[in-house]
Amino acid sequence: PPPPRPPTLRALRGAAARRARAKCGLAAGRSYSGGGAYPSVSLTCPLPGVPKAVFAAAESRERFETRVTVLENGLRVASQNKFGQFCTVGILVNSGSRHEAKYLSGISHFLEKLAFSSTAQFGSKDEILLTLEKHGGICDCQASRDTIMYAVSADARGLDTVVNLLADVTLQPRLSDEEIEMTRMAIRFELEDLNMRPDPEPLLTEMIHAAAFRDNTVGLNRFCPVENTDKIDRDVLHSYLSSYYTPDRMVLAGVGIEHEHLVECARKYLLGVEPVWGTGRSRGVDRSVAQYTGGIVKVEKDMSDVSLGPTPIPELTHIMIGLESCSFLEDDFIPFAVLNMMMGGGGSFSAGGPGKGMFTRLYLNVLNRHHWMYNATSYHHSYEDTGLLCIHASADPKQVREMVEIITREFILMAGAVGEVELERAKTQLKSMLMMNLESRPVIFEDVGRQVLATNTRKLPHELCALISQVKPTDIKRVVTKMLHKKPAVAALGDLTDLPTYEHIQAALSSKDGRLPRLYRLFR
């Protein structure tokens, strides 16, 4: 008789799968067209015949904590280790439009546009870009209300060159007449574009800050006014730089590099360096604390031709209502962040599901119930001494009155009962967003730099997640009750014929002894 044929690989796999099912107490698996029985193996049991996985052991937590060193001149050097060949390094300066009270408004806007231009070592912007290209690098500068940030992402092996370039860009800019004139042209164009673009959010953000903090600190204009573009020159810039670009107001932050190497480069290029504007000319630093005033800023504007074409955006009126929240240094910052996530919202069209915020209050209570609302979104702006929680809404000009009533009602309902399910969903979504954002190296860099600039230390993601998990419904109610006792800030853009008066909006949001005002009686 012929010798018995050896079992095939398929037969061996089938036998192994049957043994695995028997071990796990499972019934016989259904056969698939491929002949294998793996799909019927429980997810709690290892696949038969597969070698045991060997996982990399986690290194000590200390290796991934943010390290901070303060140099002799007061400059702080902060770093966060991260796997990868590339690094992000930059200098953050405690300077922004909120510090321009003693100066012409718009200086920070000019400095943002002039960044990475010619310096003492580099003759032009092209020369800087060619230097960065040798290390696969890119550069950027962003100015906000309280911070100016110069950043470079490049190969970590070029760290010495990158820090040298950053030091030169920050402390030795030439600010030639030609560069300043080109910046004036760029700013004029940007201001025109700001008023013409279909998305009004940047303009509304400026308006709501101006209404909430009238003529002080974070209420000062972040964009350069047109009338100041010809007044700002090299002398004005040097006067401002001498006050605010000092080592004790700077942080050199890096992600993806060794801390000792970054400190060594900082000592080499940022210690004992004489800035191009010299020393001893400082007017003194503006240390004003933000004063919340409340109020209204209205801009009547024809929005009918903002977006023409085959699918034009309809004419809309935009309203933003805000109330003072808290500083990011306060304990209430986390409950406010959870509240903002719970309100959520967005546009009337969304391709997302639950993970995109479709179960937030502004979707469930506003956009899903009122088809004529084009947008309802919550925003939370927080600074070192104040904050602002706002809701932006847009609709047809004929329905402005009803839109304002709906948004004020949502503010009042914040102080009501908070469901356990919606609170847990908001906390989970906030933690998810935090962790996903911190997957990006530039975001980690900005987080490290801003936290060290404000507090000289950094809370790690797991610490923030623990604080988020501790938020209770009583915390939400407490911060909302405190917030509702403030005067509202209102920004309105578009056709404002049917806009309720500021006094009506203020009365609708006022809360005495926790009782809700009768909104319909106020507006009808």
mmCIF file of C-alpha atoms in Angstrom, residues 178-380:
data_model
loop_
_atom_site.group_PDB
_atom_site.id
_atom_site.type_symbol
_atom_site.label_atom_id
_atom_site.label_comp_id
_atom_site.label_asym_id
_atom_site.label_seq_id
_atom_site.Cartn_x
_atom_site.Cartn_y
_atom_site.Cartn_z
ATOM 1 C CA GLU A 178 12.795 97.718 2.323
ATOM 2 C CA GLU A 179 11.618 94.896 4.591
ATOM 3 C CA ILE A 180 9.432 97.241 6.641
ATOM 4 C CA GLU A 181 7.829 98.646 3.481
ATOM 5 C CA MET A 182 7.115 95.126 2.194
ATOM 6 C CA THR A 183 5.562 94.307 5.567
ATOM 7 C CA ARG A 184 3.293 97.361 5.330
ATOM 8 C CA MET A 185 2.022 96.119 1.968
ATOM 9 C CA ALA A 186 1.481 92.591 3.308
ATOM 10 C CA ILE A 187 -0.488 93.888 6.323
ATOM 11 C CA ARG A 188 -2.702 96.146 4.189
ATOM 12 C CA PHE A 189 -3.506 93.180 1.954
ATOM 13 C CA GLU A 190 -4.255 90.961 4.970
ATOM 14 C CA LEU A 191 -6.611 93.566 6.449
ATOM 15 C CA GLU A 192 -8.517 93.817 3.152
ATOM 16 C CA ASP A 193 -8.718 90.028 2.941
ATOM 17 C CA LEU A 194 -9.959 89.821 6.545
ATOM 18 C CA ASN A 195 -12.995 91.945 5.684
ATOM 19 C CA MET A 196 -13.739 90.069 2.449
ATOM 20 C CA ARG A 197 -13.336 86.413 3.406
ATOM 21 C CA PRO A 198 -16.498 84.299 3.800
ATOM 22 C CA ASP A 199 -15.441 82.968 7.211
ATOM 23 C CA PRO A 200 -16.102 85.790 9.727
ATOM 24 C CA GLU A 201 -14.675 83.924 12.755
ATOM 25 C CA PRO A 202 -11.322 85.842 12.961
ATOM 26 C CA LEU A 203 -13.134 89.192 12.731
ATOM 27 C CA LEU A 204 -15.769 88.156 15.299
ATOM 28 C CA THR A 205 -13.056 86.980 17.684
ATOM 29 C CA GLU A 206 -11.464 90.435 17.531
ATOM 30 C CA MET A 207 -14.829 92.090 18.077
ATOM 31 C CA ILE A 208 -15.837 89.932 21.066
ATOM 32 C CA HIS A 209 -12.484 90.612 22.783
ATOM 33 C CA ALA A 210 -12.882 94.344 22.132
ATOM 34 C CA ALA A 211 -16.379 94.229 23.656
ATOM 35 C CA ALA A 212 -15.387 92.112 26.676
ATOM 36 C CA PHE A 213 -12.169 93.970 27.599
ATOM 37 C CA ARG A 214 -12.744 97.432 26.196
ATOM 38 C CA ASP A 215 -9.486 99.341 25.575
ATOM 39 C CA ASN A 216 -7.339 97.170 27.851
ATOM 40 C CA THR A 217 -4.984 94.167 27.671
ATOM 41 C CA VAL A 218 -6.508 91.283 25.669
ATOM 42 C CA GLY A 219 -9.149 93.660 24.297
ATOM 43 C CA LEU A 220 -6.534 95.571 22.296
ATOM 44 C CA ASN A 221 -6.564 94.899 18.559
ATOM 45 C CA ARG A 222 -4.376 91.966 17.472
ATOM 46 C CA PHE A 223 -4.243 93.263 13.897
ATOM 47 C CA CYS A 224 -2.491 96.485 12.983
ATOM 48 C CA PRO A 225 -5.004 99.301 12.259
ATOM 49 C CA VAL A 226 -4.693 100.705 8.735
ATOM 50 C CA GLU A 227 -3.847 104.176 10.074
ATOM 51 C CA ASN A 228 -0.809 102.801 11.961
ATOM 52 C CA THR A 229 0.870 100.975 9.085
ATOM 53 C CA ASP A 230 2.795 104.100 7.992
ATOM 54 C CA LYS A 231 3.634 105.162 11.572
ATOM 55 C CA ILE A 232 5.474 102.005 12.648
ATOM 56 C CA ASP A 233 9.165 102.135 11.712
ATOM 57 C CA ARG A 234 12.497 100.752 12.950
ATOM 58 C CA ASP A 235 12.723 103.166 15.907
ATOM 59 C CA VAL A 236 9.241 102.262 17.141
ATOM 60 C CA LEU A 237 10.020 98.552 16.828
ATOM 61 C CA HIS A 238 13.383 98.899 18.629
ATOM 62 C CA SER A 239 11.717 100.818 21.462
ATOM 63 C CA TYR A 240 9.206 97.997 21.926
ATOM 64 C CA LEU A 241 11.801 95.224 21.567
ATOM 65 C CA SER A 242 14.055 96.770 24.207
ATOM 66 C CA SER A 243 11.217 96.470 26.746
ATOM 67 C CA TYR A 244 9.837 93.035 25.975
ATOM 68 C CA TYR A 245 12.563 90.988 24.231
ATOM 69 C CA THR A 246 14.595 90.380 27.381
ATOM 70 C CA PRO A 247 15.951 86.940 28.461
ATOM 71 C CA ASP A 248 13.739 86.739 31.551
ATOM 72 C CA ARG A 249 10.654 86.968 29.284
ATOM 73 C CA MET A 250 11.819 84.181 26.926
ATOM 74 C CA VAL A 251 11.724 80.393 26.795
ATOM 75 C CA LEU A 252 13.843 78.279 24.465
ATOM 76 C CA ALA A 253 11.758 75.117 24.021
ATOM 77 C CA GLY A 254 12.626 71.961 22.139
ATOM 78 C CA VAL A 255 10.969 68.623 21.409
ATOM 79 C CA GLY A 256 12.863 65.594 20.144
ATOM 80 C CA ILE A 257 16.331 66.556 21.425
ATOM 81 C CA GLU A 258 18.510 65.858 24.440
ATOM 82 C CA HIS A 259 18.142 68.475 27.170
ATOM 83 C CA GLU A 260 21.880 68.812 27.825
ATOM 84 C CA HIS A 261 22.560 69.510 24.139
ATOM 85 C CA LEU A 262 19.853 72.192 24.032
ATOM 86 C CA VAL A 263 21.221 73.866 27.184
ATOM 87 C CA GLU A 264 24.729 73.810 25.696
ATOM 88 C CA CYS A 265 23.483 75.544 22.511
ATOM 89 C CA ALA A 266 21.518 78.086 24.584
ATOM 90 C CA ARG A 267 24.631 79.008 26.562
ATOM 91 C CA LYS A 268 26.588 79.341 23.325
ATOM 92 C CA TYR A 269 24.180 81.568 21.406
ATOM 93 C CA LEU A 270 21.786 83.186 23.919
ATOM 94 C CA LEU A 271 23.929 83.938 26.942
ATOM 95 C CA GLY A 272 25.706 87.300 27.047
ATOM 96 C CA VAL A 273 24.441 88.367 23.602
ATOM 97 C CA GLU A 274 23.983 92.096 23.017
ATOM 98 C CA PRO A 275 20.734 92.690 21.061
ATOM 99 C CA VAL A 276 20.837 94.976 18.036
ATOM 100 C CA TRP A 277 18.640 97.582 19.794
ATOM 101 C CA GLY A 278 21.042 97.852 22.737
ATOM 102 C CA THR A 279 20.095 98.065 26.396
ATOM 103 C CA GLY A 280 18.936 100.790 28.743
ATOM 104 C CA ARG A 281 16.161 102.226 26.548
ATOM 105 C CA SER A 282 13.277 100.317 28.104
ATOM 106 C CA ARG A 283 10.037 102.161 28.876
ATOM 107 C CA GLY A 284 9.127 99.457 31.358
ATOM 108 C CA VAL A 285 6.900 96.440 30.988
ATOM 109 C CA ASP A 286 3.110 96.832 31.044
ATOM 110 C CA ARG A 287 1.918 94.533 33.830
ATOM 111 C CA SER A 288 -1.760 95.548 33.647
ATOM 112 C CA VAL A 289 -4.289 92.947 34.737
ATOM 113 C CA ALA A 290 -7.186 92.345 32.354
ATOM 114 C CA GLN A 291 -10.330 94.275 33.317
ATOM 115 C CA TYR A 292 -13.546 92.663 32.102
ATOM 116 C CA THR A 293 -16.032 95.355 31.068
ATOM 117 C CA GLY A 294 -18.661 93.649 28.936
ATOM 118 C CA GLY A 295 -20.447 95.586 26.217
ATOM 119 C CA ILE A 296 -21.348 95.353 22.573
ATOM 120 C CA VAL A 297 -19.474 95.901 19.306
ATOM 121 C CA LYS A 298 -21.614 96.090 16.164
ATOM 122 C CA VAL A 299 -20.507 96.229 12.536
ATOM 123 C CA GLU A 300 -23.267 96.800 9.990
ATOM 124 C CA LYS A 301 -22.125 95.065 6.822
ATOM 125 C CA ASP A 302 -23.669 93.871 3.571
ATOM 126 C CA MET A 303 -22.940 90.120 3.550
ATOM 127 C CA SER A 304 -24.977 89.340 0.409
ATOM 128 C CA ASP A 305 -21.962 89.186 -1.923
ATOM 129 C CA VAL A 306 -19.378 87.629 0.391
ATOM 130 C CA SER A 307 -19.217 84.359 -1.548
ATOM 131 C CA LEU A 308 -20.498 84.415 -5.128
ATOM 132 C CA GLY A 309 -20.276 81.555 -7.593
ATOM 133 C CA PRO A 310 -22.108 78.373 -8.533
ATOM 134 C CA THR A 311 -22.791 77.549 -4.853
ATOM 135 C CA PRO A 312 -22.871 80.921 -3.077
ATOM 136 C CA ILE A 313 -23.040 81.179 0.698
ATOM 137 C CA PRO A 314 -26.376 82.769 1.670
ATOM 138 C CA GLU A 315 -26.472 86.171 3.326
ATOM 139 C CA LEU A 316 -26.052 85.627 7.068
ATOM 140 C CA THR A 317 -25.952 87.703 10.231
ATOM 141 C CA HIS A 318 -23.376 86.571 12.774
ATOM 142 C CA ILE A 319 -23.753 86.975 16.540
ATOM 143 C CA MET A 320 -21.239 86.068 19.231
ATOM 144 C CA ILE A 321 -22.189 86.282 22.918
ATOM 145 C CA GLY A 322 -19.576 85.768 25.620
ATOM 146 C CA LEU A 323 -19.125 85.838 29.391
ATOM 147 C CA GLU A 324 -15.969 86.032 31.481
ATOM 148 C CA SER A 325 -14.645 82.614 32.521
ATOM 149 C CA CYS A 326 -11.265 82.239 34.248
ATOM 150 C CA SER A 327 -7.499 82.189 33.811
ATOM 151 C CA PHE A 328 -5.720 79.009 32.737
ATOM 152 C CA LEU A 329 -3.822 79.235 36.044
ATOM 153 C CA GLU A 330 -6.988 78.742 38.121
ATOM 154 C CA ASP A 331 -8.465 75.413 39.235
ATOM 155 C CA ASP A 332 -11.734 76.261 37.467
ATOM 156 C CA PHE A 333 -9.999 76.164 34.078
ATOM 157 C CA ILE A 334 -10.587 72.400 33.734
ATOM 158 C CA PRO A 335 -14.351 72.556 34.506
ATOM 159 C CA PHE A 336 -14.676 75.393 31.972
ATOM 160 C CA ALA A 337 -12.839 73.300 29.364
ATOM 161 C CA VAL A 338 -15.249 70.406 30.015
ATOM 162 C CA LEU A 339 -18.224 72.795 29.799
ATOM 163 C CA ASN A 340 -16.971 74.136 26.459
ATOM 164 C CA MET A 341 -16.665 70.576 25.143
ATOM 165 C CA MET A 342 -20.137 69.741 26.446
ATOM 166 C CA MET A 343 -21.616 72.714 24.560
ATOM 167 C CA GLY A 344 -19.623 71.849 21.403
ATOM 168 C CA GLY A 345 -21.582 72.644 18.276
ATOM 169 C CA GLY A 346 -20.448 73.447 14.753
ATOM 170 C CA GLY A 347 -21.947 74.101 11.349
ATOM 171 C CA SER A 348 -25.334 72.922 10.099
ATOM 172 C CA PHE A 349 -23.551 70.465 7.798
ATOM 173 C CA SER A 350 -21.316 67.805 9.307
ATOM 174 C CA ALA A 351 -19.977 64.527 7.952
ATOM 175 C CA GLY A 352 -19.051 63.372 11.444
ATOM 176 C CA GLY A 353 -20.610 61.040 13.978
ATOM 177 C CA PRO A 354 -20.561 60.944 17.803
ATOM 178 C CA GLY A 355 -16.802 61.480 17.871
ATOM 179 C CA LYS A 356 -17.253 64.734 15.968
ATOM 180 C CA GLY A 357 -19.461 66.254 18.650
ATOM 181 C CA MET A 358 -22.882 65.477 17.154
ATOM 182 C CA PHE A 359 -24.205 64.778 20.667
ATOM 183 C CA THR A 360 -23.148 68.103 22.153
ATOM 184 C CA ARG A 361 -25.805 70.505 23.435
ATOM 185 C CA LEU A 362 -25.546 73.011 20.594
ATOM 186 C CA TYR A 363 -26.227 70.200 18.101
ATOM 187 C CA LEU A 364 -29.016 68.516 20.063
ATOM 188 C CA ASN A 365 -30.781 71.650 21.348
ATOM 189 C CA VAL A 366 -30.056 74.163 18.574
ATOM 190 C CA LEU A 367 -28.950 72.861 15.169
ATOM 191 C CA ASN A 368 -31.098 69.715 15.207
ATOM 192 C CA ARG A 369 -34.231 71.633 16.259
ATOM 193 C CA HIS A 370 -33.877 74.833 14.224
ATOM 194 C CA HIS A 371 -33.127 74.063 10.579
ATOM 195 C CA TRP A 372 -32.638 77.743 9.743
ATOM 196 C CA MET A 373 -29.564 78.055 12.008
ATOM 197 C CA TYR A 374 -26.389 77.784 9.938
ATOM 198 C CA ASN A 375 -23.920 77.678 12.798
ATOM 199 C CA ALA A 376 -23.767 77.399 16.585
ATOM 200 C CA THR A 377 -20.327 76.854 18.072
ATOM 201 C CA SER A 378 -18.848 77.265 21.544
ATOM 202 C CA TYR A 379 -15.349 78.757 22.033
ATOM 203 C CA HIS A 380 -13.212 79.146 25.134
#
